[in-house]
Amino acid sequence: MTADADLAIAPNTMLHARFLLPNVILCCGEDKHEVATALSRCGFPEPQRQQDFRCYGVRQYKQFTLILSGIGTGCLEPLLYELLRFNIARKVLLVGTAAVAPASQEREAKVGRIFFVEEAYLAGTGLDREVGEIPLRPSLIRPEGIDGASIVSSDFYYGFMPGSPDNDYRGKLGCLQRDAREFAPTVDMVDMEVGQFYALCKRMSRDRPVEYAAIKGVANTIDRPRDQIANSAAILAKAFAEATSLLQIGPEDTPATSGLTDVKGPSGSNSKKMVADIKIYWSVQMAAASVLGFLALHVDWKENVSTLLMCFPAFLLLLIGSTYNLVGNYYIYHESERLGYRSITENVVTPTVCWVYWVLGLLLGTGIGLFIGGQLADFFPDHKQLIEYGFFGLGSVLGFAVVFFTNRWNYRVLWRSGSQGYKDYSQTVKKMLLLGKTLSDKTSDGQLGR
């Protein structure tokens, strides 16, 4: 087939027959850099050839063709029509991320898991009036080792977010709201393509035997849209692992790590930010330790003025160090999560450093209390001992409390903006700082996760 003939068949996507193989993987609405990283981690580091045109990207690997696309029916329909006209593809898998539906059971437990979509529904798509048979199903059979799930697909990105205030556009779309209320209690996930993908593949491939299915990883609950930013890279790696297994495709090269679930540490240029975060983290801790060590060796507790002059700035440095102990850990975790690295529960370093800072806060508060008590005692000689001992105790309690509650406030902010993985990872810190209390998951960004 000549290039001109290819162009006549595929003017919207600019697909060429030389790019296409019998195995095709589609990704709609995913970040191309995260997709490349995920495939590299599965043993597919570099495509043999690639092309980008409009919102479509084609990457040909040795054993399959990867096609990147935009979101929704409007991108999927011309892509599938032009792809299937070549009559080369025999198996087409849609791989990507999704959100947990509003009323899905065990919502948080689904985040991070990979599902084979066995049932798909349409709500607010360009195909609603054309498709009568519901649910839509894949032509491939779910393999052993992966759970099945249901999904509802919509062209309205924000359509399934909980709530619809009067000034929100969703309140003006009655049919969409009825669909959302109908499907929310019955399906597991929400996305923007699987339903249309199943419907179009069934209709477009009647004269061309094409097998199709969708594998979706849950990146967030639908009311926690920001979680997808931190979760999608790791989830895509696991989804591609399932997809290539289903297609019986072996790695083209040795993966950068020993496996998707046993990552030992960062490597390569993509880990530079995380390494920088780690360096800053320990630089701050070492700076705090150095100044506090100097203080311990040189402070004269009998000299009230020198005690204050050394304890007060040291206490400020202590607050900075204790804050970055949590903030630095937060950024390091999310960078490692973005790169797809496995993390265990943080129950050693950060909690231990928290305790060290609390004790140091107590000691420095004692020093500041000694100064203030010594100064006031000069004005009340009859109560000198009472005042000195009183401020000694008050300073130690306040020193501990200021550091503890500063950490507590910071962790609340981090917890609410962190991914579900971070919440699981930092359970030990949460128990220490919140003393068993629960936190609200409310978020103010108002976005819908995919």
Short mmCIF file of C-alpha atoms in Angstrom, two decimals:
data_model
loop_
_atom_site.label_atom_id
_atom_site.label_comp_id
_atom_site.label_asym_id
_atom_site.label_seq_id
_atom_site.Cartn_x
_atom_site.Cartn_y
_atom_site.Cartn_z
CA MET A 1 0.00 0.00 0.00
CA THR A 2 1.49 3.34 -1.01
CA ALA A 3 1.79 6.37 1.20
CA ASP A 4 -0.84 8.17 -0.89
CA ALA A 5 -3.25 5.27 -0.43
CA ASP A 6 -2.61 5.33 3.31
CA LEU A 7 -3.36 9.03 3.41
CA ALA A 8 -6.63 8.50 1.55
CA ILE A 9 -7.69 5.90 4.12
CA ALA A 10 -6.56 7.81 7.22
CA PRO A 11 -6.66 11.59 6.68
CA ASN A 12 -7.65 12.38 10.28
CA THR A 13 -5.08 10.24 12.08
CA MET A 14 -2.38 9.99 9.38
CA LEU A 15 -2.00 6.27 10.16
CA HIS A 16 0.22 4.26 7.82
CA ALA A 17 0.12 0.54 7.16
CA ARG A 18 3.83 0.28 7.96
CA PHE A 19 3.08 1.31 11.57
CA LEU A 20 0.37 -1.28 12.17
CA LEU A 21 0.68 -4.78 13.62
CA PRO A 22 -1.98 -7.39 14.48
CA ASN A 23 -1.73 -6.43 18.18
CA VAL A 24 -2.83 -2.85 18.93
CA ILE A 25 -2.99 -1.06 22.28
CA LEU A 26 -4.96 2.19 22.54
CA CYS A 27 -4.50 4.84 25.23
CA CYS A 28 -6.97 7.71 25.40
CA GLY A 29 -6.30 10.84 27.42
CA GLU A 30 -3.12 9.59 29.12
CA ASP A 31 0.12 11.55 29.38
CA LYS A 32 2.51 10.30 26.71
CA HIS A 33 5.55 10.56 28.99
CA GLU A 34 3.87 8.47 31.67
CA VAL A 35 2.84 5.94 29.04
CA ALA A 36 6.43 5.70 27.78
CA THR A 37 7.75 5.26 31.33
CA ALA A 38 5.15 2.60 32.09
CA LEU A 39 5.99 0.62 28.96
CA SER A 40 9.70 0.89 29.67
CA ARG A 41 9.12 -0.58 33.09
CA CYS A 42 7.30 -3.49 31.45
CA GLY A 43 10.28 -4.21 29.20
CA PHE A 44 9.42 -2.10 26.15
CA PRO A 45 11.90 0.80 26.36
CA GLU A 46 11.93 2.30 22.86
CA PRO A 47 9.57 2.08 19.86
CA GLN A 48 11.03 1.19 16.48
CA ARG A 49 9.32 4.15 14.86
CA GLN A 50 6.85 6.80 15.91
CA GLN A 51 4.68 9.58 14.55
CA ASP A 52 2.56 12.37 16.03
CA PHE A 53 -0.27 14.05 14.16
CA ARG A 54 -2.96 16.26 15.68
CA CYS A 55 -4.11 14.57 18.88
CA TYR A 56 -2.89 11.13 17.79
CA GLY A 57 0.45 9.49 18.42
CA VAL A 58 1.58 6.17 16.95
CA ARG A 59 4.43 4.09 18.42
CA GLN A 60 5.41 0.85 16.73
CA TYR A 61 7.13 -1.71 18.93
CA LYS A 62 8.38 -5.09 17.77
CA GLN A 63 5.25 -6.98 18.80
CA PHE A 64 2.47 -4.39 18.95
CA THR A 65 1.43 -0.92 17.88
CA LEU A 66 0.62 1.67 20.53
CA ILE A 67 -1.78 4.48 19.58
CA LEU A 68 -2.26 7.54 21.78
CA SER A 69 -5.46 9.50 21.42
CA GLY A 70 -7.43 12.33 22.94
CA ILE A 71 -10.47 11.86 25.18
CA GLY A 72 -14.02 10.81 24.36
CA THR A 73 -16.16 9.78 21.40
CA GLY A 74 -14.99 12.59 19.16
CA CYS A 75 -11.40 11.30 19.19
CA LEU A 76 -12.19 7.59 19.33
CA GLU A 77 -14.61 7.35 16.38
CA PRO A 78 -12.29 8.62 13.60
CA LEU A 79 -9.38 6.68 15.08
CA LEU A 80 -11.17 3.31 15.13
CA TYR A 81 -12.75 3.85 11.74
CA GLU A 82 -9.43 4.60 10.06
CA LEU A 83 -7.49 1.99 12.04
CA LEU A 84 -9.84 -0.88 11.20
CA ARG A 85 -10.05 0.01 7.50
CA PHE A 86 -6.48 -1.23 7.07
CA ASN A 87 -7.67 -4.72 8.04
CA ILE A 88 -4.37 -5.38 9.85
CA ALA A 89 -5.36 -5.23 13.53
CA ARG A 90 -6.62 -8.51 14.99
CA LYS A 91 -6.60 -7.73 18.70
CA VAL A 92 -7.23 -4.23 20.06
CA LEU A 93 -6.94 -3.44 23.76
CA LEU A 94 -7.93 -0.14 25.34
CA VAL A 95 -5.63 0.51 28.33
CA GLY A 96 -5.81 3.43 30.73
CA THR A 97 -7.04 4.87 34.01
CA ALA A 98 -10.49 5.44 35.47
CA ALA A 99 -12.18 6.75 38.59
CA VAL A 100 -14.20 4.87 41.19
CA ALA A 101 -17.92 5.53 40.74
CA PRO A 102 -19.62 7.70 43.40
CA ALA A 103 -21.51 4.90 45.14
CA SER A 104 -19.19 1.98 44.39
CA GLN A 105 -18.69 -0.41 47.28
CA GLU A 106 -15.31 -0.32 49.07
CA ARG A 107 -14.35 2.75 47.06
CA GLU A 108 -10.91 3.39 48.55
CA ALA A 109 -10.00 -0.31 48.30
CA LYS A 110 -10.37 -0.15 44.51
CA VAL A 111 -7.81 2.63 44.04
CA GLY A 112 -4.61 1.19 42.57
CA ARG A 113 -6.26 -2.01 41.31
CA ILE A 114 -6.46 -3.18 37.69
CA PHE A 115 -9.71 -4.47 36.18
CA PHE A 116 -10.84 -6.19 32.99
CA VAL A 117 -14.00 -4.35 31.93
CA GLU A 118 -16.73 -6.95 31.40
CA GLU A 119 -19.70 -4.56 31.25
CA ALA A 120 -19.83 -1.02 29.88
CA TYR A 121 -22.62 1.54 29.84
CA LEU A 122 -23.11 4.85 28.03
CA ALA A 123 -24.22 8.12 29.59
CA GLY A 124 -24.03 11.42 27.73
CA THR A 125 -22.01 10.19 24.74
CA GLY A 126 -22.42 10.66 21.01
CA LEU A 127 -23.68 7.06 20.78
CA ASP A 128 -26.45 7.01 23.39
CA ARG A 129 -29.28 7.09 20.84
CA GLU A 130 -27.60 4.59 18.52
CA VAL A 131 -26.86 1.77 20.94
CA GLY A 132 -29.77 -0.31 22.21
CA GLU A 133 -28.09 -3.36 23.69
CA ILE A 134 -26.83 -2.63 27.20
CA PRO A 135 -24.51 -3.54 28.78
CA LEU A 136 -21.80 -3.55 26.13
CA ARG A 137 -19.30 -6.39 26.44
CA PRO A 138 -15.83 -7.19 25.08
CA SER A 139 -15.27 -9.94 22.55
CA LEU A 140 -12.25 -11.26 24.46
CA ILE A 141 -12.77 -13.48 27.49
CA ARG A 142 -11.43 -12.26 30.83
CA PRO A 143 -8.25 -14.18 31.64
CA GLU A 144 -7.55 -15.71 35.04
CA GLY A 145 -5.72 -13.55 37.55
CA ILE A 146 -7.49 -10.25 36.86
CA ASP A 147 -10.82 -9.16 38.34
CA GLY A 148 -13.75 -8.12 36.21
CA ALA A 149 -15.62 -4.84 36.69
CA SER A 150 -18.31 -2.61 35.20
CA ILE A 151 -17.91 0.93 33.94
CA VAL A 152 -19.99 3.86 32.71
CA SER A 153 -18.49 6.09 30.01
CA SER A 154 -19.44 9.71 29.37
CA ASP A 155 -18.29 12.54 27.12
CA PHE A 156 -19.00 14.95 29.98
CA TYR A 157 -15.76 15.15 31.93
CA TYR A 158 -17.38 16.59 35.05
CA GLY A 159 -20.73 14.90 34.62
CA PHE A 160 -20.44 12.31 37.38
CA MET A 161 -18.94 14.49 40.09
CA PRO A 162 -21.15 14.27 43.20
CA GLY A 163 -23.57 17.15 43.60
CA SER A 164 -24.89 19.62 41.05
CA PRO A 165 -25.47 23.12 42.45
CA ASP A 166 -27.89 25.41 40.63
CA ASN A 167 -25.11 27.51 39.13
CA ASP A 168 -23.27 24.41 37.84
CA TYR A 169 -23.74 23.43 34.20
CA ARG A 170 -24.62 19.88 35.28
CA GLY A 171 -27.81 21.12 36.86
CA LYS A 172 -28.96 22.22 33.39
CA LEU A 173 -28.41 18.78 31.82
CA GLY A 174 -31.37 16.75 33.02
CA CYS A 175 -30.69 13.58 31.02
CA LEU A 176 -27.10 13.42 32.21
CA GLN A 177 -28.17 13.87 35.81
CA ARG A 178 -30.71 11.06 35.48
CA ASP A 179 -28.02 8.81 34.03
CA ALA A 180 -25.63 9.70 36.81
CA ARG A 181 -28.23 8.85 39.47
CA GLU A 182 -29.06 5.59 37.70
CA PHE A 183 -25.53 4.29 37.19
CA ALA A 184 -23.77 5.63 40.29
CA PRO A 185 -25.04 2.85 42.62
CA THR A 186 -24.57 0.00 40.11
CA VAL A 187 -21.19 0.38 38.33
CA ASP A 188 -17.64 0.14 39.65
CA MET A 189 -15.88 2.82 37.59
CA VAL A 190 -16.36 5.96 35.49
CA ASP A 191 -14.33 6.87 32.40
CA MET A 192 -14.77 8.50 29.00
CA GLU A 193 -14.07 5.79 26.39
CA VAL A 194 -14.73 2.12 27.19
CA GLY A 195 -18.45 2.13 26.36
CA GLN A 196 -17.89 3.90 23.04
CA PHE A 197 -14.91 1.65 22.31
CA TYR A 198 -16.97 -1.51 22.73
CA ALA A 199 -19.90 -0.13 20.72
CA LEU A 200 -17.75 1.06 17.82
CA CYS A 201 -15.56 -2.04 17.66
CA LYS A 202 -18.63 -4.26 17.45
CA ARG A 203 -20.13 -2.25 14.60
CA MET A 204 -16.98 -1.43 12.67
CA SER A 205 -15.43 -4.90 12.72
CA ARG A 206 -18.35 -6.99 11.45
CA ASP A 207 -16.54 -7.86 8.22
CA ARG A 208 -13.11 -7.87 9.84
CA PRO A 209 -12.55 -10.35 12.69
CA VAL A 210 -11.20 -8.09 15.44
CA GLU A 211 -11.08 -9.08 19.11
CA TYR A 212 -11.29 -6.25 21.63
CA ALA A 213 -11.35 -5.56 25.37
CA ALA A 214 -10.48 -2.82 27.87
CA ILE A 215 -8.16 -2.96 30.88
CA LYS A 216 -8.52 -0.07 33.29
CA GLY A 217 -6.63 0.87 36.45
CA VAL A 218 -8.31 2.95 39.15
CA ALA A 219 -6.35 6.15 39.73
CA ASN A 220 -8.72 7.93 42.12
CA THR A 221 -12.14 8.07 43.67
CA ILE A 222 -14.38 10.36 41.68
CA ASP A 223 -14.44 13.03 44.40
CA ARG A 224 -10.62 12.93 44.76
CA PRO A 225 -9.56 13.96 41.24
CA ARG A 226 -6.10 15.18 42.18
CA ASP A 227 -5.07 11.66 43.19
CA GLN A 228 -4.81 10.68 39.54
CA ILE A 229 -1.81 12.98 39.09
CA ALA A 230 0.22 11.03 41.60
CA ASN A 231 -1.24 7.59 40.87
CA SER A 232 -1.52 7.30 37.10
CA ALA A 233 2.11 6.43 36.25
CA ALA A 234 2.28 3.46 38.61
CA ILE A 235 -1.20 2.27 37.63
CA LEU A 236 -0.43 2.47 33.90
CA ALA A 237 2.61 0.25 34.44
CA LYS A 238 0.44 -2.42 36.06
CA ALA A 239 -2.27 -2.06 33.39
CA PHE A 240 0.26 -2.47 30.57
CA ALA A 241 1.65 -5.54 32.31
CA GLU A 242 -1.83 -7.10 32.25
CA ALA A 243 -2.42 -6.02 28.64
CA THR A 244 0.82 -7.46 27.28
CA SER A 245 0.17 -10.67 29.21
CA LEU A 246 -3.29 -10.93 27.64
CA LEU A 247 -1.75 -10.38 24.18
CA GLN A 248 0.96 -12.95 25.02
CA ILE A 249 3.67 -10.38 24.35
CA GLY A 250 7.04 -10.84 26.00
CA PRO A 251 9.42 -8.03 27.03
CA GLU A 252 11.59 -6.68 24.25
CA ASP A 253 14.38 -5.77 26.62
CA THR A 254 15.28 -6.30 30.27
CA PRO A 255 13.22 -3.93 32.43
CA ALA A 256 15.00 -1.27 34.42
CA THR A 257 13.96 -3.02 37.63
CA SER A 258 13.41 -6.56 38.81
CA GLY A 259 9.65 -6.27 38.55
CA LEU A 260 6.65 -4.02 38.88
CA THR A 261 6.03 -4.98 42.49
CA ASP A 262 9.61 -5.26 43.74
CA VAL A 263 11.24 -2.01 42.76
CA LYS A 264 14.46 -1.46 44.65
CA GLY A 265 15.06 2.20 43.94
CA PRO A 266 15.17 5.02 41.41
CA SER A 267 17.30 4.93 38.32
CA GLY A 268 17.66 6.99 35.16
CA SER A 269 17.01 10.61 34.32
CA ASN A 270 13.35 10.48 35.41
CA SER A 271 14.46 10.07 39.04
CA LYS A 272 16.50 13.30 39.18
CA LYS A 273 13.75 15.27 40.92
CA MET A 274 13.33 12.61 43.56
CA VAL A 275 17.09 12.46 44.19
CA ALA A 276 17.11 16.26 44.54
CA ASP A 277 14.23 16.08 47.04
CA ILE A 278 16.10 13.46 49.07
CA LYS A 279 19.25 15.62 49.11
CA ILE A 280 17.28 18.65 50.31
CA TYR A 281 15.50 16.52 52.92
CA TRP A 282 18.73 15.32 54.50
CA SER A 283 20.51 18.65 54.07
CA VAL A 284 17.81 20.34 56.17
CA GLN A 285 17.96 17.60 58.81
CA MET A 286 21.78 17.75 58.96
CA ALA A 287 21.76 21.56 59.20
CA ALA A 288 19.33 21.40 62.10
CA ALA A 289 21.40 18.71 63.82
CA SER A 290 24.62 20.70 63.37
CA VAL A 291 23.23 23.90 64.88
CA LEU A 292 21.61 22.05 67.74
CA GLY A 293 24.86 20.19 68.40
CA PHE A 294 26.72 23.50 68.53
CA LEU A 295 24.09 24.84 70.90
CA ALA A 296 24.43 21.87 73.25
CA LEU A 297 28.20 22.38 73.50
CA HIS A 298 28.30 26.16 73.91
CA VAL A 299 25.17 27.30 75.71
CA ASP A 300 25.63 28.43 79.31
CA TRP A 301 22.37 27.79 81.07
CA LYS A 302 23.39 30.14 83.89
CA GLU A 303 23.58 33.08 81.49
CA ASN A 304 20.00 34.05 80.73
CA VAL A 305 20.67 36.47 77.85
CA SER A 306 23.04 34.15 75.97
CA THR A 307 20.59 31.30 76.54
CA LEU A 308 17.79 33.23 74.86
CA LEU A 309 20.02 34.45 72.02
CA MET A 310 20.98 30.88 71.19
CA CYS A 311 17.75 29.04 72.02
CA PHE A 312 15.30 31.25 70.17
CA PRO A 313 16.87 31.11 66.66
CA ALA A 314 17.65 27.45 67.26
CA PHE A 315 13.97 26.88 68.01
CA LEU A 316 12.99 28.54 64.72
CA LEU A 317 15.43 26.28 62.88
CA LEU A 318 13.93 23.35 64.76
CA LEU A 319 10.45 24.23 63.46
CA ILE A 320 11.78 24.44 59.90
CA GLY A 321 13.51 21.09 60.21
CA SER A 322 10.48 19.38 61.75
CA THR A 323 8.22 20.81 59.05
CA TYR A 324 10.45 19.65 56.23
CA ASN A 325 10.66 16.24 57.85
CA LEU A 326 6.99 15.86 56.84
CA VAL A 327 6.90 18.00 53.69
CA GLY A 328 10.06 16.48 52.24
CA ASN A 329 8.77 12.99 52.92
CA TYR A 330 5.50 13.90 51.19
CA TYR A 331 7.22 15.10 48.01
CA ILE A 332 9.67 12.20 47.94
CA TYR A 333 6.82 9.72 48.24
CA HIS A 334 4.75 11.28 45.43
CA GLU A 335 7.75 11.51 43.12
CA SER A 336 8.51 7.84 43.68
CA GLU A 337 4.82 7.04 43.18
CA ARG A 338 4.79 9.05 39.93
CA LEU A 339 7.71 6.98 38.69
CA GLY A 340 5.91 3.80 39.62
CA TYR A 341 8.15 2.70 42.47
CA ARG A 342 6.76 0.53 45.20
CA SER A 343 6.67 2.03 48.68
CA ILE A 344 6.10 0.41 52.06
CA THR A 345 4.43 1.96 55.07
CA GLU A 346 6.54 4.79 56.49
CA ASN A 347 6.97 3.59 60.07
CA VAL A 348 10.67 4.15 60.76
CA VAL A 349 12.52 7.27 59.58
CA THR A 350 9.92 10.04 59.53
CA PRO A 351 8.17 9.04 62.79
CA THR A 352 11.53 8.67 64.57
CA VAL A 353 12.69 12.08 63.39
CA CYS A 354 9.34 13.51 64.55
CA TRP A 355 10.00 12.23 68.07
CA VAL A 356 13.53 13.63 68.03
CA TYR A 357 12.23 17.09 67.09
CA TRP A 358 9.54 16.97 69.78
CA VAL A 359 12.12 16.16 72.45
CA LEU A 360 14.43 18.90 71.17
CA GLY A 361 11.50 21.31 71.19
CA LEU A 362 10.95 20.44 74.84
CA LEU A 363 14.62 21.09 75.68
CA LEU A 364 14.80 24.38 73.80
CA GLY A 365 11.52 25.49 75.32
CA THR A 366 13.07 24.76 78.71
CA GLY A 367 15.99 27.05 77.88
CA ILE A 368 13.71 29.87 76.81
CA GLY A 369 11.58 29.35 79.92
CA LEU A 370 14.69 29.58 82.12
CA PHE A 371 15.55 32.96 80.62
CA ILE A 372 12.07 34.41 81.01
CA GLY A 373 11.72 32.99 84.51
CA GLY A 374 15.13 34.32 85.52
CA GLN A 375 14.27 37.79 84.29
CA LEU A 376 10.92 37.91 86.06
CA ALA A 377 12.33 36.46 89.28
CA ASP A 378 14.53 39.54 89.69
CA PHE A 379 11.37 41.64 90.08
CA PHE A 380 9.79 39.28 92.60
CA PRO A 381 12.61 38.09 94.88
CA ASP A 382 10.19 36.65 97.43
CA HIS A 383 8.85 34.22 94.82
CA LYS A 384 12.04 33.69 92.87
CA GLN A 385 12.17 29.91 93.14
CA LEU A 386 8.48 29.47 92.34
CA ILE A 387 8.74 31.66 89.24
CA GLU A 388 11.90 29.95 87.97
CA TYR A 389 10.48 26.46 88.41
CA GLY A 390 7.13 27.54 86.96
CA PHE A 391 8.63 28.95 83.76
CA PHE A 392 11.01 25.99 83.56
CA GLY A 393 8.01 23.65 83.33
CA LEU A 394 5.90 26.00 81.21
CA GLY A 395 8.72 26.49 78.70
CA SER A 396 9.26 22.75 78.27
CA VAL A 397 5.54 22.09 77.76
CA LEU A 398 5.13 24.96 75.29
CA GLY A 399 8.30 24.00 73.40
CA PHE A 400 6.98 20.47 72.90
CA ALA A 401 3.46 21.67 72.08
CA VAL A 402 4.50 24.25 69.46
CA VAL A 403 6.54 21.68 67.52
CA PHE A 404 3.90 18.96 67.88
CA PHE A 405 0.93 21.08 66.81
CA THR A 406 2.90 22.67 63.95
CA ASN A 407 3.60 19.14 62.69
CA ARG A 408 -0.02 18.19 63.24
CA TRP A 409 -1.34 21.15 61.22
CA ASN A 410 1.16 20.54 58.40
CA TYR A 411 0.26 16.87 58.21
CA ARG A 412 -3.45 17.66 58.00
CA VAL A 413 -2.76 19.83 54.92
CA LEU A 414 -0.51 17.19 53.35
CA TRP A 415 -2.95 14.36 54.06
CA ARG A 416 -5.87 16.16 52.41
CA SER A 417 -3.88 16.97 49.27
CA GLY A 418 -2.02 13.65 49.12
CA SER A 419 -2.90 10.60 47.06
CA GLN A 420 -4.59 7.55 48.50
CA GLY A 421 -1.22 5.81 48.34
CA TYR A 422 0.30 8.52 50.54
CA LYS A 423 -2.48 8.08 53.08
CA ASP A 424 -1.78 4.37 53.30
CA TYR A 425 1.96 4.97 53.36
CA SER A 426 1.83 7.46 56.22
CA GLN A 427 -0.58 5.67 58.56
CA THR A 428 2.01 5.50 61.36
CA VAL A 429 2.62 9.26 61.21
CA LYS A 430 -1.13 9.86 61.13
CA LYS A 431 -1.67 7.85 64.32
CA MET A 432 1.14 9.75 66.06
CA LEU A 433 -0.02 13.23 65.06
CA LEU A 434 -3.79 12.86 64.99
CA LEU A 435 -4.08 10.48 67.95
CA GLY A 436 -6.53 8.22 66.13
CA LYS A 437 -8.81 11.00 64.85
CA THR A 438 -10.24 10.84 61.34
CA LEU A 439 -9.83 13.41 58.59
CA SER A 440 -12.21 14.66 55.94
CA ASP A 441 -11.45 13.93 52.30
CA LYS A 442 -13.04 17.19 51.12
CA THR A 443 -11.21 18.87 48.27
CA SER A 444 -11.70 22.26 46.73
CA ASP A 445 -10.44 21.72 43.19
CA GLY A 446 -13.79 20.53 41.81
CA GLN A 447 -12.32 18.34 39.07
CA LEU A 448 -13.42 14.91 37.97
CA GLY A 449 -10.87 12.13 37.89
CA ARG A 450 -10.68 9.84 34.90
#
